[in-house]
Tab-separated table of C-alpha atoms in Angstrom:
chain	number	residue	atom	x	y	z
A	1	UNK	CA	-45.394	0.796	15.910
A	2	UNK	CA	-43.735	2.662	13.057
A	3	UNK	CA	-44.518	6.378	12.997
A	4	UNK	CA	-45.531	8.189	9.853
A	5	UNK	CA	-42.183	9.998	9.822
A	6	UNK	CA	-40.165	6.797	10.197
A	7	UNK	CA	-41.862	5.359	7.100
A	8	UNK	CA	-41.520	8.578	5.144
A	9	UNK	CA	-40.078	8.208	1.634
A	10	UNK	CA	-37.971	11.286	0.846
A	11	UNK	CA	-36.899	12.545	-2.556
A	12	UNK	CA	-34.147	15.082	-3.062
A	13	UNK	CA	-36.614	17.863	-3.803
A	14	UNK	CA	-38.374	17.180	-0.485
A	15	UNK	CA	-35.376	17.977	1.727
A	16	UNK	CA	-35.782	21.756	2.166
A	17	UNK	CA	-39.400	21.348	3.250
A	18	UNK	CA	-38.443	18.437	5.508
A	19	UNK	CA	-35.792	20.563	7.240
A	20	UNK	CA	-38.298	23.370	7.708
A	21	UNK	CA	-40.758	20.955	9.239
A	22	UNK	CA	-38.101	19.883	11.719
A	23	UNK	CA	-37.464	23.534	12.588
A	24	UNK	CA	-33.951	23.806	11.147
A	25	UNK	CA	-32.894	26.052	8.249
A	26	UNK	CA	-31.255	23.268	6.243
A	27	UNK	CA	-28.556	20.621	6.396
A	28	UNK	CA	-24.929	20.716	7.542
A	29	UNK	CA	-23.025	17.950	5.745
A	30	UNK	CA	-19.560	17.262	7.187
A	31	UNK	CA	-18.591	14.646	4.603
A	32	UNK	CA	-18.798	16.035	1.055
A	33	UNK	CA	-15.990	15.759	-1.527
A	34	UNK	CA	-14.845	18.404	-3.953
A	35	UNK	CA	-11.548	17.660	-5.678
A	36	UNK	CA	-9.682	19.086	-8.647
A	37	UNK	CA	-11.570	17.850	-11.729
A	38	UNK	CA	-8.760	15.610	-12.995
A	39	UNK	CA	-8.400	14.019	-9.561
A	40	UNK	CA	-12.155	13.531	-9.226
A	41	UNK	CA	-12.255	11.927	-12.678
A	42	UNK	CA	-9.704	9.378	-11.482
A	43	UNK	CA	-11.752	8.671	-8.376
A	44	UNK	CA	-14.850	8.129	-10.496
A	45	UNK	CA	-12.933	5.850	-12.848
A	46	UNK	CA	-11.968	3.725	-9.900
A	47	UNK	CA	-15.589	3.343	-8.800
A	48	UNK	CA	-16.571	2.580	-12.406
A	49	UNK	CA	-14.080	-0.274	-12.514
A	50	UNK	CA	-15.550	-2.000	-9.423
A	51	UNK	CA	-12.130	-1.998	-7.809
A	52	UNK	CA	-10.993	-4.176	-4.907
A	53	UNK	CA	-11.995	-1.568	-2.354
A	54	UNK	CA	-15.617	-1.663	-3.469
A	55	UNK	CA	-16.168	-5.139	-4.874
A	56	UNK	CA	-19.630	-4.238	-6.190
A	57	UNK	CA	-21.332	-2.033	-8.720
A	58	UNK	CA	-21.118	1.614	-7.574
A	59	UNK	CA	-22.729	3.964	-10.121
A	60	UNK	CA	-21.875	7.587	-9.239
A	61	UNK	CA	-25.237	9.351	-8.822
A	62	UNK	CA	-24.055	12.971	-9.032
A	63	UNK	CA	-21.428	12.981	-11.776
A	64	UNK	CA	-21.735	16.709	-12.462
A	65	UNK	CA	-19.159	19.445	-13.065
A	66	UNK	CA	-18.027	21.317	-9.946
A	67	UNK	CA	-20.315	24.317	-10.405
A	68	UNK	CA	-23.385	22.137	-10.970
A	69	UNK	CA	-22.627	20.108	-7.855
A	70	UNK	CA	-22.384	23.270	-5.772
A	71	UNK	CA	-25.704	24.442	-7.173
A	72	UNK	CA	-27.328	21.068	-6.562
A	73	UNK	CA	-26.337	21.068	-2.915
A	74	UNK	CA	-28.187	24.380	-2.648
A	75	UNK	CA	-31.353	22.831	-4.078
A	76	UNK	CA	-31.076	20.069	-1.465
A	77	UNK	CA	-30.979	22.648	1.319
A	78	UNK	CA	-27.364	21.766	2.219
A	79	UNK	CA	-26.291	25.133	3.597
A	80	UNK	CA	-22.842	24.135	4.908
A	81	UNK	CA	-20.569	21.396	3.652
A	82	UNK	CA	-16.950	20.234	3.484
A	83	UNK	CA	-14.715	19.555	0.470
A	84	UNK	CA	-12.435	16.880	2.017
A	85	UNK	CA	-9.502	16.347	-0.356
A	86	UNK	CA	-7.367	13.338	0.540
A	87	UNK	CA	-3.890	12.344	-0.581
A	88	UNK	CA	-3.025	8.820	-1.639
A	89	UNK	CA	0.716	9.386	-1.907
A	90	UNK	CA	3.469	11.781	-0.864
A	91	UNK	CA	3.752	15.106	-2.665
A	92	UNK	CA	0.033	15.606	-3.309
A	93	UNK	CA	-1.234	17.322	-0.192
A	94	UNK	CA	-0.032	20.844	-0.803
A	95	UNK	CA	-1.509	20.877	-4.328
A	96	UNK	CA	-4.846	19.572	-3.019
A	97	UNK	CA	-4.844	22.029	-0.140
A	98	UNK	CA	-4.226	24.972	-2.436
A	99	UNK	CA	-7.102	23.905	-4.683
A	100	UNK	CA	-9.432	23.387	-1.706
A	101	UNK	CA	-8.569	26.822	-0.313
A	102	UNK	CA	-9.434	28.432	-3.647
A	103	UNK	CA	-12.649	26.421	-3.819
A	104	UNK	CA	-13.725	27.544	-0.333
A	105	UNK	CA	-12.860	31.168	-1.152
A	106	UNK	CA	-15.205	31.006	-4.129
A	107	UNK	CA	-18.022	29.122	-2.383
A	108	UNK	CA	-18.991	30.756	0.869
A	109	UNK	CA	-20.964	27.787	2.233
A	110	UNK	CA	-17.957	25.447	1.936
A	111	UNK	CA	-15.692	24.670	4.871
A	112	UNK	CA	-12.061	25.323	4.047
A	113	UNK	CA	-10.682	21.803	3.880
A	114	UNK	CA	-7.198	20.253	3.753
A	115	UNK	CA	-5.381	16.955	3.886
A	116	UNK	CA	-1.996	15.496	4.840
A	117	UNK	CA	0.204	12.477	4.312
A	118	UNK	CA	3.154	11.079	6.305
A	119	UNK	CA	6.046	12.976	4.744
A	120	UNK	CA	8.754	15.218	6.173
A	121	UNK	CA	6.943	18.387	5.141
A	122	UNK	CA	3.617	17.409	6.718
A	123	UNK	CA	4.026	19.198	10.032
A	124	UNK	CA	4.953	22.466	8.336
A	125	UNK	CA	2.154	22.549	5.782
A	126	UNK	CA	-0.440	21.454	8.335
A	127	UNK	CA	0.594	24.252	10.673
A	128	UNK	CA	0.520	26.673	7.736
A	129	UNK	CA	-2.971	25.522	6.774
A	130	UNK	CA	-4.148	26.035	10.333
A	131	UNK	CA	-2.614	29.524	10.392
A	132	UNK	CA	-4.348	30.313	7.082
A	133	UNK	CA	-7.753	29.373	8.500
A	134	UNK	CA	-8.426	25.759	7.513
A	135	UNK	CA	-11.605	24.484	9.143
A	136	UNK	CA	-11.451	20.736	8.581
A	137	UNK	CA	-8.874	18.122	7.605
A	138	UNK	CA	-9.396	14.747	5.936
A	139	UNK	CA	-7.153	11.714	5.819
A	140	UNK	CA	-7.850	8.234	4.468
A	141	UNK	CA	-5.856	5.353	5.941
A	142	UNK	CA	-7.275	2.876	3.433
A	143	UNK	CA	-6.619	4.834	0.238
A	144	UNK	CA	-3.368	6.346	1.515
A	145	UNK	CA	-2.209	2.958	2.864
A	146	UNK	CA	-0.237	4.473	5.718
A	147	UNK	CA	0.228	3.882	9.422
A	148	UNK	CA	-1.396	6.686	11.462
A	149	UNK	CA	1.266	6.136	14.156
A	150	UNK	CA	4.078	6.958	11.719
A	151	UNK	CA	6.432	9.363	13.549
A	152	UNK	CA	6.204	11.745	10.551
A	153	UNK	CA	2.614	12.405	11.665
A	154	UNK	CA	3.466	13.268	15.278
A	155	UNK	CA	3.689	17.013	14.545
A	156	UNK	CA	0.482	16.771	12.502
A	157	UNK	CA	-1.633	15.150	15.208
A	158	UNK	CA	-0.090	17.500	17.794
A	159	UNK	CA	-0.862	20.632	15.755
A	160	UNK	CA	-4.436	19.521	15.039
A	161	UNK	CA	-5.057	18.685	18.704
A	162	UNK	CA	-3.593	21.990	19.851
A	163	UNK	CA	-5.618	24.032	17.324
A	164	UNK	CA	-8.782	21.924	17.744
A	165	UNK	CA	-9.410	21.788	13.999
A	166	UNK	CA	-11.564	18.692	13.337
A	167	UNK	CA	-10.081	15.924	11.227
A	168	UNK	CA	-12.210	13.390	9.361
A	169	UNK	CA	-10.400	10.049	9.490
A	170	UNK	CA	-11.360	7.037	7.398
A	171	UNK	CA	-9.967	4.356	9.679
A	172	UNK	CA	-12.666	1.662	9.521
A	173	UNK	CA	-12.027	-1.456	7.465
A	174	UNK	CA	-14.965	-0.934	5.111
A	175	UNK	CA	-15.681	-1.354	2.292
A	176	UNK	CA	-12.556	-3.588	2.337
A	177	UNK	CA	-9.765	-3.899	4.908
A	178	UNK	CA	-6.535	-2.023	4.390
A	179	UNK	CA	-3.109	-2.674	5.845
A	180	UNK	CA	-3.582	-0.019	8.526
A	181	UNK	CA	-7.355	0.193	8.936
A	182	UNK	CA	-9.305	-0.845	11.994
A	183	UNK	CA	-9.543	0.550	15.503
A	184	UNK	CA	-6.147	-0.511	16.883
A	185	UNK	CA	-3.719	1.897	15.271
A	186	UNK	CA	-5.922	4.967	15.267
A	187	UNK	CA	-6.758	4.054	18.861
A	188	UNK	CA	-3.087	4.448	19.667
A	189	UNK	CA	-3.158	7.914	18.132
A	190	UNK	CA	-6.104	8.876	20.339
A	191	UNK	CA	-4.383	7.491	23.416
A	192	UNK	CA	-1.373	9.697	22.632
A	193	UNK	CA	-3.498	12.742	21.717
A	194	UNK	CA	-6.667	12.325	23.825
A	195	UNK	CA	-8.012	15.792	22.910
A	196	UNK	CA	-7.742	15.157	19.156
A	197	UNK	CA	-10.994	16.423	17.512
A	198	UNK	CA	-11.470	13.372	15.310
A	199	UNK	CA	-14.547	12.700	13.193
A	200	UNK	CA	-14.818	8.995	12.441
A	201	UNK	CA	-15.850	8.657	8.809
A	202	UNK	CA	-18.692	6.187	8.089
A	203	UNK	CA	-18.989	5.561	11.845
A	204	UNK	CA	-15.994	3.259	11.437
A	205	UNK	CA	-17.760	0.748	9.223
A	206	UNK	CA	-17.684	-2.233	9.862
A	207	UNK	CA	-16.084	-1.891	13.315
A	208	UNK	CA	-19.043	0.137	14.517
A	209	UNK	CA	-18.864	-0.718	18.206
A	210	UNK	CA	-15.120	-0.212	18.530
A	211	UNK	CA	-15.405	3.329	17.165
A	212	UNK	CA	-18.542	3.989	19.222
A	213	UNK	CA	-16.490	3.129	22.306
A	214	UNK	CA	-13.874	5.679	21.224
A	215	UNK	CA	-16.548	8.364	21.014
A	216	UNK	CA	-17.787	7.387	24.461
A	217	UNK	CA	-14.239	7.463	25.876
A	218	UNK	CA	-12.876	10.620	24.204
A	219	UNK	CA	-15.095	13.741	24.388
A	220	UNK	CA	-13.701	15.259	21.178
A	221	UNK	CA	-14.371	12.216	19.012
A	222	UNK	CA	-17.424	12.384	16.775
A	223	UNK	CA	-19.038	10.020	14.292
A	224	UNK	CA	-20.281	10.899	10.849
A	225	UNK	CA	-23.197	9.058	9.269
A	226	UNK	CA	-21.742	8.748	5.789
A	227	UNK	CA	-23.483	5.888	3.952
A	228	UNK	CA	-24.381	4.173	7.229
A	229	UNK	CA	-27.967	2.946	7.647
A	230	UNK	CA	-28.655	3.233	3.892
A	231	UNK	CA	-30.013	0.211	2.067
A	232	UNK	CA	-26.761	0.026	0.106
A	233	UNK	CA	-24.713	-0.431	3.290
A	234	UNK	CA	-27.272	-2.368	5.327
A	235	UNK	CA	-27.209	-5.038	2.622
A	236	UNK	CA	-23.627	-5.997	3.458
A	237	UNK	CA	-22.641	-4.387	6.790
A	238	UNK	CA	-25.735	-3.544	8.801
A	239	UNK	CA	-25.432	-1.329	11.840
A	240	UNK	CA	-26.152	-3.411	14.964
A	241	UNK	CA	-29.501	-2.293	16.321
A	242	UNK	CA	-28.487	-2.995	19.908
A	243	UNK	CA	-26.040	-0.053	19.596
A	244	UNK	CA	-28.781	2.470	18.816
A	245	UNK	CA	-29.472	3.432	22.478
A	246	UNK	CA	-25.794	4.296	22.879
A	247	UNK	CA	-25.867	6.237	19.630
A	248	UNK	CA	-28.872	8.172	20.947
A	249	UNK	CA	-26.825	9.024	24.049
A	250	UNK	CA	-24.121	10.489	21.772
A	251	UNK	CA	-26.683	12.805	20.173
A	252	UNK	CA	-24.446	15.858	20.384
A	253	UNK	CA	-21.514	14.115	18.655
A	254	UNK	CA	-23.054	12.577	15.570
A	255	UNK	CA	-22.730	14.565	12.347
A	256	UNK	CA	-24.559	14.212	9.029
A	257	UNK	CA	-22.234	12.913	6.345
A	258	UNK	CA	-23.211	11.784	2.835
A	259	UNK	CA	-20.104	11.199	0.610
A	260	UNK	CA	-21.774	13.396	-2.045
A	261	UNK	CA	-21.232	13.177	-4.989
A	262	UNK	CA	-19.716	9.669	-4.829
A	263	UNK	CA	-22.853	7.807	-3.832
A	264	UNK	CA	-24.869	5.219	-5.763
A	265	UNK	CA	-28.307	6.396	-4.575
A	266	UNK	CA	-30.213	9.621	-4.058
A	267	UNK	CA	-28.874	12.047	-1.447
A	268	UNK	CA	-32.259	12.081	0.250
A	269	UNK	CA	-31.904	8.371	1.056
A	270	UNK	CA	-29.162	9.180	3.582
A	271	UNK	CA	-31.498	11.509	5.415
A	272	UNK	CA	-34.389	9.069	5.072
A	273	UNK	CA	-32.222	6.300	6.561
A	274	UNK	CA	-31.589	8.416	9.669
A	275	UNK	CA	-35.259	9.257	10.058
A	276	UNK	CA	-36.291	5.606	10.056
A	277	UNK	CA	-33.990	4.870	13.000
A	278	UNK	CA	-36.722	6.371	15.150
A	279	UNK	CA	-34.336	8.238	17.477
A	280	UNK	CA	-36.573	11.312	17.560
A	281	UNK	CA	-36.875	14.727	16.027
A	282	UNK	CA	-34.482	16.380	18.464
A	283	UNK	CA	-31.802	13.818	17.584
A	284	UNK	CA	-32.416	14.557	13.933
A	285	UNK	CA	-32.196	18.312	14.460
A	286	UNK	CA	-28.812	17.905	16.137
A	287	UNK	CA	-27.424	15.441	13.600
A	288	UNK	CA	-28.689	17.186	10.499
A	289	UNK	CA	-27.844	20.756	11.499
A	290	UNK	CA	-27.075	21.851	15.032
A	291	UNK	CA	-24.038	19.665	15.772
A	292	UNK	CA	-22.241	20.883	12.656
A	293	UNK	CA	-23.114	24.448	13.480
A	294	UNK	CA	-21.794	24.111	17.037
A	295	UNK	CA	-18.578	22.494	15.887
A	296	UNK	CA	-17.660	24.722	12.951
A	297	UNK	CA	-19.616	27.964	13.268
A	298	UNK	CA	-19.577	28.513	17.013
């Protein structure tokens, strides 16, 4: 039987009251993007063009200026969030990291975020970012089109593992496969750096079970919910329901992620999609708030 909560239809304006009803102060979103405006405009143009990595209409729901997006997250009750810049070529990371550091300094609820790319300077600027207080890294194997086992990244993975700064990795082959996506190559990285604090973006869509196994095998691997379980994703790459008991068992290592602002539906639908899984209020409290707090604000 479906409970009243599982059939609840949430709107954006409902989220603060919903969090209060659960007994949490708000939401902790580990997968939000803030980029320099010119870079974000290029990202949005790509989605507008229905590029080969999307293959479908993808209207950006929250196409607001930076300040308005920050304010809107506040109205949603999102009290902590990332910025997650990502580099698609060499020579970009340090510029993105400087912008993200300035953004975090001016927005106290934002995690200081950074990125990297396989280039000779990567080890040095990643160590510098860690020394300067970065809280989360992001890298995108599909957009960056690079091999995560590239020797140029050895000092990067080593520094991140040593410092235990979480890194969000888009390694799954969704929405379209890349040259280096899938579980095999990033699995080699984890085998070499078994303490790496990796957050699997989008739960590894569509290789859900492979990445679930990684989280079961490696205690510092976490999964973020970004776009998973939503109607938009379920239409093409549904999450296998036989995996839900195992996902419930990983309750302390699943993090809310949304991909705000680059989503084609209301933010509340991501939360609603988690509610209707029926994994319980305590699971929701951990995923929506407590797990992020433990990981980043402990």
